[in-house]
Each structure stands twice: as structure tokens, then as C-alpha cells.
PDB file of C-alpha atoms in Angstrom:
ATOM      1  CA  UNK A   1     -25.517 -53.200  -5.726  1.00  0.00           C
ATOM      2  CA  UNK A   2     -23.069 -53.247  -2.941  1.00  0.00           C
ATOM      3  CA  UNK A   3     -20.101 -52.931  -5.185  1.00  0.00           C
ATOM      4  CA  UNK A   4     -21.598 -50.178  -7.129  1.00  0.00           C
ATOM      5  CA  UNK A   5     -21.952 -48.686  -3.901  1.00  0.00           C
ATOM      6  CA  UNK A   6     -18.283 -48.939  -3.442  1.00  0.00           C
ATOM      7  CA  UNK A   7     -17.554 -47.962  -7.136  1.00  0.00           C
ATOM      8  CA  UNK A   8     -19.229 -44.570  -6.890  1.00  0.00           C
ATOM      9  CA  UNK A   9     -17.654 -44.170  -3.143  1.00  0.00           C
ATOM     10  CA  UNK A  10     -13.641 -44.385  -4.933  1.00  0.00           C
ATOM     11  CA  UNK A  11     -14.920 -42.584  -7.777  1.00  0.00           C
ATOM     12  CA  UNK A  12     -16.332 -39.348  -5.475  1.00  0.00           C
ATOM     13  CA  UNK A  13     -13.167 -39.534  -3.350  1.00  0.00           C
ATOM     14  CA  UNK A  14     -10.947 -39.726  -6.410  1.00  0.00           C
ATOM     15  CA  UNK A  15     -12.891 -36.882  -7.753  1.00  0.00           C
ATOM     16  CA  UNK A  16     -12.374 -34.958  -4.226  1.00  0.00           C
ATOM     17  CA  UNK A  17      -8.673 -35.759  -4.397  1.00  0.00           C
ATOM     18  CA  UNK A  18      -8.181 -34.383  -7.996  1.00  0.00           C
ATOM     19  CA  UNK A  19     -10.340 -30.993  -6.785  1.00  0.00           C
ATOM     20  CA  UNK A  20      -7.484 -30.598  -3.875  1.00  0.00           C
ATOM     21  CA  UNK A  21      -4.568 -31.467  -5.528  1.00  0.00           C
ATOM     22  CA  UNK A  22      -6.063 -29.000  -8.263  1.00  0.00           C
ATOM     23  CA  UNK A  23      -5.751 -26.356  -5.701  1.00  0.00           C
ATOM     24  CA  UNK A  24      -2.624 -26.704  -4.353  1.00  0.00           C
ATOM     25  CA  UNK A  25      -1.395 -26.214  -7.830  1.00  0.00           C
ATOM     26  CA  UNK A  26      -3.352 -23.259  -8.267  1.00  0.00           C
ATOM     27  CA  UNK A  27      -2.106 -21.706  -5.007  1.00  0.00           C
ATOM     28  CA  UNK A  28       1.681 -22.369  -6.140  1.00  0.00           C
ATOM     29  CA  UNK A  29       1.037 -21.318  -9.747  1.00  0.00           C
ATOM     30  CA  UNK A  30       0.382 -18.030  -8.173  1.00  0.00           C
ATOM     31  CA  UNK A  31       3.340 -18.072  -6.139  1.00  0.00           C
ATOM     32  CA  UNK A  32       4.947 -17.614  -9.459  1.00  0.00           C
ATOM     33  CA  UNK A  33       3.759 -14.980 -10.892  1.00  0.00           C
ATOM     34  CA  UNK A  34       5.262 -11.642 -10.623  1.00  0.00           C
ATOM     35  CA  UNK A  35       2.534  -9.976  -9.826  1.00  0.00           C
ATOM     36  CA  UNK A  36       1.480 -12.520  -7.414  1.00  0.00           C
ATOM     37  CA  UNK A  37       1.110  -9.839  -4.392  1.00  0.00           C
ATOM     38  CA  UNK A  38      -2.368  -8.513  -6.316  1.00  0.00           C
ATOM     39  CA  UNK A  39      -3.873 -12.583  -5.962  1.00  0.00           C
ATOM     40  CA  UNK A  40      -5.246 -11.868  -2.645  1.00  0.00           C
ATOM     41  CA  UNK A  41      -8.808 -12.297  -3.246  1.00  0.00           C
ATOM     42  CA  UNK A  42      -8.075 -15.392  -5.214  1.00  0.00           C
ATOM     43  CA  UNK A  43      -6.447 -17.181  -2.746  1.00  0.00           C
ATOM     44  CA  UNK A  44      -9.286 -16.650  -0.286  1.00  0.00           C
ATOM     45  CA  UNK A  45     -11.390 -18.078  -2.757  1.00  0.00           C
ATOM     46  CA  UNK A  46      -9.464 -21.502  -3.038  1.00  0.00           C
ATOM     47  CA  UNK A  47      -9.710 -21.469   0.343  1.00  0.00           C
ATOM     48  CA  UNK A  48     -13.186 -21.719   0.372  1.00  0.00           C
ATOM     49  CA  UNK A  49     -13.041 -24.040  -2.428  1.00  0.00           C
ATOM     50  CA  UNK A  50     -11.528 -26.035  -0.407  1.00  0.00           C
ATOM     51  CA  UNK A  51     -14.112 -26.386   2.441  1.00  0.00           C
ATOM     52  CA  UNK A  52     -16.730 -27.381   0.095  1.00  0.00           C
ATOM     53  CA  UNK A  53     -14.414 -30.335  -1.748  1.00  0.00           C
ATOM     54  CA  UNK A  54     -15.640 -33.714  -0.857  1.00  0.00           C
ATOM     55  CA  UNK A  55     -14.422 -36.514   1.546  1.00  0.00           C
ATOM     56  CA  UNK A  56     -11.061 -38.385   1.341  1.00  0.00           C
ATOM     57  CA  UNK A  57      -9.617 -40.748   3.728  1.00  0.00           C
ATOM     58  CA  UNK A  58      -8.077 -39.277   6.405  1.00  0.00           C
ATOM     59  CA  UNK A  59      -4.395 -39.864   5.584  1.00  0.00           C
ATOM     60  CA  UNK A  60      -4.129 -38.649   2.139  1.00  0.00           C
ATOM     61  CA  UNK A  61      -6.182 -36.257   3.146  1.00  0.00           C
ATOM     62  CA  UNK A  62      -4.165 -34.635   6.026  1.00  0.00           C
ATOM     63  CA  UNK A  63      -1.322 -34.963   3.921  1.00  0.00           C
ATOM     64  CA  UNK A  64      -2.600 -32.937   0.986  1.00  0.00           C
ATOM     65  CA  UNK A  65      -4.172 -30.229   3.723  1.00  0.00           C
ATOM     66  CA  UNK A  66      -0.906 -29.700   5.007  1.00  0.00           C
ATOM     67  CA  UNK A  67       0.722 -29.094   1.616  1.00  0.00           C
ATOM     68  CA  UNK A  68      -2.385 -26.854   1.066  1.00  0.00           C
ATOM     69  CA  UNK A  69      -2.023 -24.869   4.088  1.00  0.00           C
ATOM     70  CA  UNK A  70       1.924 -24.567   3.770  1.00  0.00           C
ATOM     71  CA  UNK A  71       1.962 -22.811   0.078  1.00  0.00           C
ATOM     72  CA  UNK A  72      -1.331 -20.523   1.371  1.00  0.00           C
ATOM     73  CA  UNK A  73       1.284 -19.397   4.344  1.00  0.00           C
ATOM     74  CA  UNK A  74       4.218 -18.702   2.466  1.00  0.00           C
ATOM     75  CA  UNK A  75       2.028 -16.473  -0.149  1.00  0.00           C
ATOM     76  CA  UNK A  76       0.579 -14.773   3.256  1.00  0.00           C
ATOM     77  CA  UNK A  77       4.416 -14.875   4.967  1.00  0.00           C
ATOM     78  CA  UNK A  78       5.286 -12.930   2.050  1.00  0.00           C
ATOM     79  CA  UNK A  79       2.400 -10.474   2.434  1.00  0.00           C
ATOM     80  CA  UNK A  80       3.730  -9.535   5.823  1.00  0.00           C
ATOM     81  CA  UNK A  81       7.398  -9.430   4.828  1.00  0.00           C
ATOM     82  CA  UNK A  82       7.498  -7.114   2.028  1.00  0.00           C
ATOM     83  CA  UNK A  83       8.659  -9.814  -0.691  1.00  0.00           C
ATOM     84  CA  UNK A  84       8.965  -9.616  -3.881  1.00  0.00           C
ATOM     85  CA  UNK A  85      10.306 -11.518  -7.125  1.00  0.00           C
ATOM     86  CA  UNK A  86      12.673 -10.518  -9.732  1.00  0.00           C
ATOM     87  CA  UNK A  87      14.104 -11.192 -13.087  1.00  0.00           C
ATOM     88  CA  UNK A  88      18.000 -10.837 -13.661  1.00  0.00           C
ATOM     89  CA  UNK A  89      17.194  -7.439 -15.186  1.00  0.00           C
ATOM     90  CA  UNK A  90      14.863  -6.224 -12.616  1.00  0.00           C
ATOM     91  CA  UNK A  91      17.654  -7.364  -9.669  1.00  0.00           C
ATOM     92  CA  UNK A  92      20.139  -4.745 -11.890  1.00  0.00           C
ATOM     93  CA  UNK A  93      17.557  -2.388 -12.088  1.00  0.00           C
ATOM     94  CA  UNK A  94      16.197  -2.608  -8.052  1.00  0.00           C
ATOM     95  CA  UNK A  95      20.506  -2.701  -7.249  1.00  0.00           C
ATOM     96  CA  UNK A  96      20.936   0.491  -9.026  1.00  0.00           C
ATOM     97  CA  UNK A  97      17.929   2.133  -7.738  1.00  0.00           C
ATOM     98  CA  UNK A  98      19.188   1.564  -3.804  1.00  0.00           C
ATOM     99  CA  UNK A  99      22.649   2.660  -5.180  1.00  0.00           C
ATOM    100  CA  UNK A 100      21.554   6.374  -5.927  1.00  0.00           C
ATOM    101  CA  UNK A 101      19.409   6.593  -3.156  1.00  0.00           C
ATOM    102  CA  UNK A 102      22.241   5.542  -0.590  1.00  0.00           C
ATOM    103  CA  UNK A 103      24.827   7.542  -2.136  1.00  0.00           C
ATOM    104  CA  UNK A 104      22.923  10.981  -2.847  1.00  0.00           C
ATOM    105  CA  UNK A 105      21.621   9.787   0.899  1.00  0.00           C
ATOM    106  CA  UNK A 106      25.005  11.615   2.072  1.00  0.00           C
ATOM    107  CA  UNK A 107      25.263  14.381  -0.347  1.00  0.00           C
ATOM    108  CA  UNK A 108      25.213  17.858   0.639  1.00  0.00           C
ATOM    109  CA  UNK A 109      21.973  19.979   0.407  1.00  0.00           C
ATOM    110  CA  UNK A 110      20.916  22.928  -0.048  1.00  0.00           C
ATOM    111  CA  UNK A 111      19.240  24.916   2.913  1.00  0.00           C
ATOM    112  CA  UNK A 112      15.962  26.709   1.174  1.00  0.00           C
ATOM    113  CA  UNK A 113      13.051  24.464   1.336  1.00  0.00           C
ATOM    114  CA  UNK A 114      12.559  24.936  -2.650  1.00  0.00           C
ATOM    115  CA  UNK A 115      15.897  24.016  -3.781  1.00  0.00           C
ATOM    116  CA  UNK A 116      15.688  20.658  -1.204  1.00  0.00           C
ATOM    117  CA  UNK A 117      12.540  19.684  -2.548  1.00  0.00           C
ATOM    118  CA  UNK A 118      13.871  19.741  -6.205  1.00  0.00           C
ATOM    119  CA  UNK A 119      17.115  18.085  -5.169  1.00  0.00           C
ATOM    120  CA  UNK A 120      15.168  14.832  -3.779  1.00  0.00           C
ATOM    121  CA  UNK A 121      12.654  15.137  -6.781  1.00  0.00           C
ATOM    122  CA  UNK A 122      15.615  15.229  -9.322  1.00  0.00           C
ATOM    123  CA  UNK A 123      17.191  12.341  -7.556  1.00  0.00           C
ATOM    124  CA  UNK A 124      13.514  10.483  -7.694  1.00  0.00           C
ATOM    125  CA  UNK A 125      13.838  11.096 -11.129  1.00  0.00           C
ATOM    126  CA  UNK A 126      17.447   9.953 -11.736  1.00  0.00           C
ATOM    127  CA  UNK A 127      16.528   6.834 -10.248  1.00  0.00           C
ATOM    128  CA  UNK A 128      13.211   6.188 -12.702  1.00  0.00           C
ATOM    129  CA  UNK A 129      15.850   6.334 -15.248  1.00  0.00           C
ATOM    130  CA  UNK A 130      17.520   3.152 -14.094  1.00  0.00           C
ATOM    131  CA  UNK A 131      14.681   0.881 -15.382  1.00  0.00           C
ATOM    132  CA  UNK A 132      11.670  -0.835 -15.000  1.00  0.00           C
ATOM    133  CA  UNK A 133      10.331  -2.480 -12.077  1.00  0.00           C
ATOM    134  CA  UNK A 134       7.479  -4.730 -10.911  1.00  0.00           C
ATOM    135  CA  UNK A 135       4.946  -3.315  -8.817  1.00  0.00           C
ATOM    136  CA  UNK A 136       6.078  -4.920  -5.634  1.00  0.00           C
ATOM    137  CA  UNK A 137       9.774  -4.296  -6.059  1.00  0.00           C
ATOM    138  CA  UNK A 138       8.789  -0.550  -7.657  1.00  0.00           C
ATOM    139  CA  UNK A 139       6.307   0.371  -4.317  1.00  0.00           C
ATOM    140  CA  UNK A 140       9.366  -1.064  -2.105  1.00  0.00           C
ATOM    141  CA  UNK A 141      12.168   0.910  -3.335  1.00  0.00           C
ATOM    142  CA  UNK A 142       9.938   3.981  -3.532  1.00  0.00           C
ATOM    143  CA  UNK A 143       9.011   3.523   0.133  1.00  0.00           C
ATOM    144  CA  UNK A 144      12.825   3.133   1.131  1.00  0.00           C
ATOM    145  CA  UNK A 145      13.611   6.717  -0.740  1.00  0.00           C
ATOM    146  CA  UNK A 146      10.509   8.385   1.481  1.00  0.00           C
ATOM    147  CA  UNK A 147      12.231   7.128   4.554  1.00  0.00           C
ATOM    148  CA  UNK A 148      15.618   8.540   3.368  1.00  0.00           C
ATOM    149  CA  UNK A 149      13.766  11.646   2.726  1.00  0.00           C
ATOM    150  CA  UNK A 150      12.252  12.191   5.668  1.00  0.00           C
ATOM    151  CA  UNK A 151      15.675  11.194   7.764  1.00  0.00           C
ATOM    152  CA  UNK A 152      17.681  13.409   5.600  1.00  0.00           C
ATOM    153  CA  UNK A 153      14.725  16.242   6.063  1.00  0.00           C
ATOM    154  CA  UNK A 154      15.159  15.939   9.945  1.00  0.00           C
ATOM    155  CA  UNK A 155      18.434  17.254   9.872  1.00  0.00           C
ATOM    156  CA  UNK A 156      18.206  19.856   7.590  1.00  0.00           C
ATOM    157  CA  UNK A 157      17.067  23.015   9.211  1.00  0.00           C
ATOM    158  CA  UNK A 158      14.020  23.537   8.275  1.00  0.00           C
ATOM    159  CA  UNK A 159      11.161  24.388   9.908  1.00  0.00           C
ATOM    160  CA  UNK A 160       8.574  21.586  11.122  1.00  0.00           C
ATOM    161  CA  UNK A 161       6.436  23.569   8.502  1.00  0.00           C
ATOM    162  CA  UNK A 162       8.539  23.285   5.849  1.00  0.00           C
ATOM    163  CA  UNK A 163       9.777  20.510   6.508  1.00  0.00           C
ATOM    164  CA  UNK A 164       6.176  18.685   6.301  1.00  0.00           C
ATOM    165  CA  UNK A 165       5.543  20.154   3.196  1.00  0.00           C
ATOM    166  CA  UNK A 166       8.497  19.262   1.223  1.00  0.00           C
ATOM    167  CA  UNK A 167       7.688  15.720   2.789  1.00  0.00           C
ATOM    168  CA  UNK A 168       3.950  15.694   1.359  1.00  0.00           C
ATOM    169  CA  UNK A 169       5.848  17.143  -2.444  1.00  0.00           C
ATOM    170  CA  UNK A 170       8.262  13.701  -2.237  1.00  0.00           C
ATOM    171  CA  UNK A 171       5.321  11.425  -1.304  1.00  0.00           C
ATOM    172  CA  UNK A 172       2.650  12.554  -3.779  1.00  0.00           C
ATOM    173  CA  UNK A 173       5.685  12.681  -6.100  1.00  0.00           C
ATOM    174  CA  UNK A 174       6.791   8.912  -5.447  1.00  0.00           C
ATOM    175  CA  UNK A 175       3.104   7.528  -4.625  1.00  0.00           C
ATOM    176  CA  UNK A 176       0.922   9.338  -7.455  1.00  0.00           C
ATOM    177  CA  UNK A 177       0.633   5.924  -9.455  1.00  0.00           C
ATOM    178  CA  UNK A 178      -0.232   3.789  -6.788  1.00  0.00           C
ATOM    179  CA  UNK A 179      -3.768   3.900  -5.969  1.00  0.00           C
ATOM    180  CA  UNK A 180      -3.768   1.982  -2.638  1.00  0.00           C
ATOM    181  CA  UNK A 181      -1.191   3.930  -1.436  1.00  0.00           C
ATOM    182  CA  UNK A 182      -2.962   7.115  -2.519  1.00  0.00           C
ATOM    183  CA  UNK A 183      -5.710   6.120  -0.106  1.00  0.00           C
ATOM    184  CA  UNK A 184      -3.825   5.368   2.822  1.00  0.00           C
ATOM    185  CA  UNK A 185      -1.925   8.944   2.563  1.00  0.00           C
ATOM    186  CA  UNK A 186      -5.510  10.339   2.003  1.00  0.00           C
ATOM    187  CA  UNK A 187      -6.917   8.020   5.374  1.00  0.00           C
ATOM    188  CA  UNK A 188      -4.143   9.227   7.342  1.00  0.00           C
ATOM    189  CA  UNK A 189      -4.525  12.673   6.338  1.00  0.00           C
ATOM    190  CA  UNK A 190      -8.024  12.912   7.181  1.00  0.00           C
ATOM    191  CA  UNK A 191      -7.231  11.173  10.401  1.00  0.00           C
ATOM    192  CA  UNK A 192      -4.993  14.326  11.216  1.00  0.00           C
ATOM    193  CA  UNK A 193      -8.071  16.866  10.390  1.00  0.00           C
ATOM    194  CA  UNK A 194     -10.305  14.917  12.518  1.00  0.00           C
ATOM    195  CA  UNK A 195      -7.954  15.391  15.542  1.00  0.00           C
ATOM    196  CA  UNK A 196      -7.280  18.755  14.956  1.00  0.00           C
ATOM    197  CA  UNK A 197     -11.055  19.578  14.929  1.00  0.00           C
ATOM    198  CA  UNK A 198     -11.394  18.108  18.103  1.00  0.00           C
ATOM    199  CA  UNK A 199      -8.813  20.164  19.259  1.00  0.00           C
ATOM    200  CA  UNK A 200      -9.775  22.987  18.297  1.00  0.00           C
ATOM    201  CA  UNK A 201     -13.467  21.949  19.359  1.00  0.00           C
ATOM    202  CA  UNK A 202     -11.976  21.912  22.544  1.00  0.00           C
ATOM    203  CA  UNK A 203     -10.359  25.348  22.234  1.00  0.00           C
ATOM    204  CA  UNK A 204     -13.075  27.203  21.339  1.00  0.00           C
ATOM    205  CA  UNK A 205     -14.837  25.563  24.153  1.00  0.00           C
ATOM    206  CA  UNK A 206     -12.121  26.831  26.500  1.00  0.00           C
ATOM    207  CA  UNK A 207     -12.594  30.265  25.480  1.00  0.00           C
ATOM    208  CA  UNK A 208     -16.638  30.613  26.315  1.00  0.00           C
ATOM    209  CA  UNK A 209     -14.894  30.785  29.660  1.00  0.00           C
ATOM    210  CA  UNK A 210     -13.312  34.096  28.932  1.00  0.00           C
ATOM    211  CA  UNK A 211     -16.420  35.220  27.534  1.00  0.00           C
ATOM    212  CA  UNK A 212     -16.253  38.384  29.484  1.00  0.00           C
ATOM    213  CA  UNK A 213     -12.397  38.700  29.691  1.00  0.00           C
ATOM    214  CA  UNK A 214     -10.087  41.594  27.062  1.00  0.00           C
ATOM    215  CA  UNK A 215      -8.626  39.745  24.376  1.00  0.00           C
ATOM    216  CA  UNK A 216      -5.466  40.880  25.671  1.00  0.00           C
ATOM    217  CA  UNK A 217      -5.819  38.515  29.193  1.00  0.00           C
ATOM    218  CA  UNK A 218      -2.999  36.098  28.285  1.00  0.00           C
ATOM    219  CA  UNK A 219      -4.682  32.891  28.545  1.00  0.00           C
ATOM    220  CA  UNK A 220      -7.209  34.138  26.289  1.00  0.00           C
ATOM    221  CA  UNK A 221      -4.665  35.301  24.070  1.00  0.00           C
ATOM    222  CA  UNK A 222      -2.778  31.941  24.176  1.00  0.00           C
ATOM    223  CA  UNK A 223      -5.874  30.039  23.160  1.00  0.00           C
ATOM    224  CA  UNK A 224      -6.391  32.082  20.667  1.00  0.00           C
ATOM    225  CA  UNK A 225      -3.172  31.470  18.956  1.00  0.00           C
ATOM    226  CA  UNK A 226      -3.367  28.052  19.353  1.00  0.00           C
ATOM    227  CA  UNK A 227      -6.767  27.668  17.714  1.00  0.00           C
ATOM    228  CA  UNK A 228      -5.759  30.007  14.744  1.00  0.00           C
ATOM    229  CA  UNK A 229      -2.470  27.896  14.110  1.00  0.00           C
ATOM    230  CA  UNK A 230      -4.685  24.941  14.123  1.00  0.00           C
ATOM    231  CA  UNK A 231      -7.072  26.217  11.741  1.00  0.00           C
ATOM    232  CA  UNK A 232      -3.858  26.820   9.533  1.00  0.00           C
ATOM    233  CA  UNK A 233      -2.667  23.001   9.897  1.00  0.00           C
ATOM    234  CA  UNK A 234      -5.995  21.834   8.803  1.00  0.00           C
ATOM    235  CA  UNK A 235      -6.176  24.088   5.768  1.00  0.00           C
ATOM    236  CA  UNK A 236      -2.802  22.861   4.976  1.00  0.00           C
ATOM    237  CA  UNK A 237      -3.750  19.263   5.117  1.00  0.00           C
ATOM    238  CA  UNK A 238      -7.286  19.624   3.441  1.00  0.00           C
ATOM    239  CA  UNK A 239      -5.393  21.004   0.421  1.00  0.00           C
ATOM    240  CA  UNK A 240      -3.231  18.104   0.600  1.00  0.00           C
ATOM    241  CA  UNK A 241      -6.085  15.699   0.973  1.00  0.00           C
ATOM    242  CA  UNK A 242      -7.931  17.415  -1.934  1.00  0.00           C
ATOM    243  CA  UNK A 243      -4.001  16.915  -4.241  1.00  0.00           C
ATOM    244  CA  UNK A 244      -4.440  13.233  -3.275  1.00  0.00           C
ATOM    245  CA  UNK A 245      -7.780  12.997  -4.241  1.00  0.00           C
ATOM    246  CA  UNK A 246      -7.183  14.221  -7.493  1.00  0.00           C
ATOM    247  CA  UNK A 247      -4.167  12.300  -8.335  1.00  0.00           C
ATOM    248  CA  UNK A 248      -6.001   9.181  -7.351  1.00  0.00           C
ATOM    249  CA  UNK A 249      -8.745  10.662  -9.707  1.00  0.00           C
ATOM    250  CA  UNK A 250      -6.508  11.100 -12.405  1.00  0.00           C
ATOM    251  CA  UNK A 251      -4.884   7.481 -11.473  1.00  0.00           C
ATOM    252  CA  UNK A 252      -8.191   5.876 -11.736  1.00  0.00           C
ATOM    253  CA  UNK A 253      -9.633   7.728 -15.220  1.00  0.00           C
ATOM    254  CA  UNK A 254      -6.242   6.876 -17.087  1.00  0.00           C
ATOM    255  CA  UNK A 255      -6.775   2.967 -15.819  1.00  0.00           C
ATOM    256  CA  UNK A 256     -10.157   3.073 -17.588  1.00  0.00           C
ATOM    257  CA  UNK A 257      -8.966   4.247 -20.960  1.00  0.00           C
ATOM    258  CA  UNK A 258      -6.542   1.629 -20.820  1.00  0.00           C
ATOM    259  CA  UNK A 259      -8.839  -1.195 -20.107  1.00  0.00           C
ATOM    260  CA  UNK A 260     -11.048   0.798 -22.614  1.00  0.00           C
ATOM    261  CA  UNK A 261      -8.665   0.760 -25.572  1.00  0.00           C
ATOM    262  CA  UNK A 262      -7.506  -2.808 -24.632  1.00  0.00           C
ATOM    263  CA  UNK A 263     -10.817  -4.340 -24.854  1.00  0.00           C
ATOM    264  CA  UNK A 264     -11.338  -1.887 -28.165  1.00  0.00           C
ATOM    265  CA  UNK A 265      -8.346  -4.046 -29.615  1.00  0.00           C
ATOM    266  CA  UNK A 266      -9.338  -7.792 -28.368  1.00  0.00           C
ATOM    267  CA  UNK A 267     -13.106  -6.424 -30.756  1.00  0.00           C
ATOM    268  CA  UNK A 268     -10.844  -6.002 -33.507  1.00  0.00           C
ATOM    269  CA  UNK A 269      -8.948  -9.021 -33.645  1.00  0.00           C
TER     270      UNK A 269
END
């Protein structure tokens, strides 16, 4: 009895030992994969998996949590610091991209809002033509040409209200087929209502004090202007909001069809 005891105890460990090793490779199977940014969730879950794994003796078992724990923070390291993999074609494709952007970074614009608008959506354009990216690599490059954008914008002599709305063209232009990013433009965005309602809140408060002033006492006339350019700012950015919302509509519908006419396909064969 005793050394069935003992039997069953090697067998469980042995069992507990394949379950973590298991893991390990699961975790650095996904550190493979080129889309392994979107695994997330599924390392979280291995995680857990690996709490509920049974006993092993202390030193294998320290040694295998530390290999554990080393692959789960390099696939979190990466996370944080924007990497991404690529094929030799990809690496051509990602070089050329950052080419155009850095050279047409120092090329001569035009002055009217309009015509600067379509020169940085041409050059988005232009550099779609270069290839094919992963998602990673494709959502990096796009956020280095908004950041060009908005440097080059700064110094081009526009107004700030121009200027923010050729801004908002670029991004919905360079974002529209990335959902997540689609919501943080639209979270930010309806951060900036909220505070301009409580601004203006504020405002309008401020003016029950000049209840029984002329409209033409200059404080009241000063609040007054600054409440009506704020309700012009937050009909701005609710129209942008409500862009967002329907490219991420759009986004979302065309995702279905095509998980729709894939699983039509796997029926047929």
C-alpha cells in the first residue's frame, strides 16, 4: 500500500510537471506569432492555469516558474515597448514606409488648410502603396506619420482651428480600420466635451451675476463670448465624435460579414 502511495505521488507530480512545462511552451509559441500582440487574454489565462497545476518539488519547480515567469515578461515587456515582428518583406515594406514619411516630412506645403490636408492624405496614401504590414508594425508606422503631422501642422500657419481640424481629417484617415484606436480617439474626445460643459456650466453661472447688468457691460460681454466659442468647440468635437462612431460602426459591420462568409465557406467544405 505504501508504495502505491508513492506510485500515485510521482505519477501526480509528473503529471503537474508535464501541465507546466506545457505552458511555458504555450506562452513562447505565442511569442511567435505575428500577431502575438492580440494574445492578451490568453496569456492571463495560462496564468491562471498555472495556479491551479499541482505540486512539484520545490527545485524543479522554482526552476520551471522562473522560465514561466521570464517568457510571460518579455510578451508583457513588449506590450509596453511598442514591439513588433517582421518578415524580410514586411522589414522592406515598414523601411520604405518611414522613408516617405521622413522625406515628404521636409517638403514644402502649401498654406490653405484644404490643400495641406490633401497633401498629408496623398502622402498617407503613397505610403499604403509600399505594401502590406502586420497589425502591430501597420498601427506603429501610422502613429509615427500622426506625430509628423501634427509637428509639421504646428508650424504651418494655420489657425489653432484649422489646424485641429486638418489634425482630426489625418487621424480618422490613418485610424479608421483600427477599432481600439477608434475608441480611444472617441474616449478622448468625449473627455474634451465633458470639460467644456463644465466650463461653460461655470460661465453661465458667472453671468446670473450680471443678471441685471446691459449686455454691453464688458465683463458680461466677455463671458458671453467665451461661452458662445465654447459652445462652438463642442459642436465641433460632437461631430467628430459622431465621424468616429460611425467609422467604428462601419469597422465593426464589415468584420461580421467577414466572419460571416468565412464560416459560410468552412459549411461548404
Amino acid at each position: 500500500a505504501k508504495n502505491e502511495f508513492y506510485k500515485q505521488q510521482k505519477k501526480e507530480q509528473k503529471q503537474a510537471i508535464d501541465q507546466r512545462k506545457a505552458l511555458i511552451d504555450q506562452v513562447k509559441s505565442i511569442l511567435e506569432m505575428e500577431d502575438w500582440d492580440q494574445h492578451s487574454p490568453k496569456i492571463k489565462q495560462l496564468q491562471n492555469q498555472w495556479k491551479k497545476t499541482g505540486f512539484v518539488p520545490r527545485k524543479i519547480g522554482d526552476a520551471l516558474w522562473e522560465e514561466f515567469r521570464a517568457n510571460c515578461n518579455i510578451y508583457f515587456e513588449r506590450l509596453r515597448g511598442g514591439y513588433f515582428q517582421l518578415s524580410s518583406q514586411e522589414e522592406a515594406v515598414h523601411e520604405a514606409q518611414l522613408a516617405l514619411i521622413k522625406t515628404d516630412n521636409s517638403a514644402e506645403i502649401a498654406k490653405e488648410a484644404t490643400e495641406i490636408q490633401d497633401f498629408f492624405l496623398d502622402l498617407w496614401r503613397t505610403c499604403q502603396t509600399a505594401g502590406e504590414l502586420n497589425k502591430s508594425a501597420a498601427m506603429k508606422n501610422g502613429k509615427t506619420f500622426v506625430k509628423a503631422v501634427q509637428k509639421r501642422l504646428k508650424s504651418s500657419g494655420l489657425s489653432s482651428v484649422d489646424m485641429e481640424l486638418v489634425y482630426f481629417e489625418i487621424r480618422l484617415a490613418v485610424f479608421g480600420n483600427w477599432g481600439d484606436t477608434l475608441i480611444d480617439e472617441m474616449t478622448q474626445i468625449k473627455a474634451q466635451i465633458d470639460q467644456l460643459k463644465t466650463e461653460q456650466t461655470q460661465l453661465e453661472n458667472n453671468l446670473e451675476f450680471f443678471s441685471n447688468a446691459s449686455s454691453d457691460n464688458p465683463l458680461v460681454r466677455e463671458v458671453t463670448q467665451k461661452s458662445e466659442q465654447l459652445t462652438q468647440k463642442i459642436d465641433v468635437l460632437g461631430e467628430q465624435f459622431k465621424r468616429l462612431k460611425q467609422a467604428h460602426h462601419k469597422l465593426n459591420k464589415a468584420e461580421e460579414e467577414e466572419a460571416s462568409e468565412e464560416s459560410e465557406t468552412e459549411l461548404e467544405d
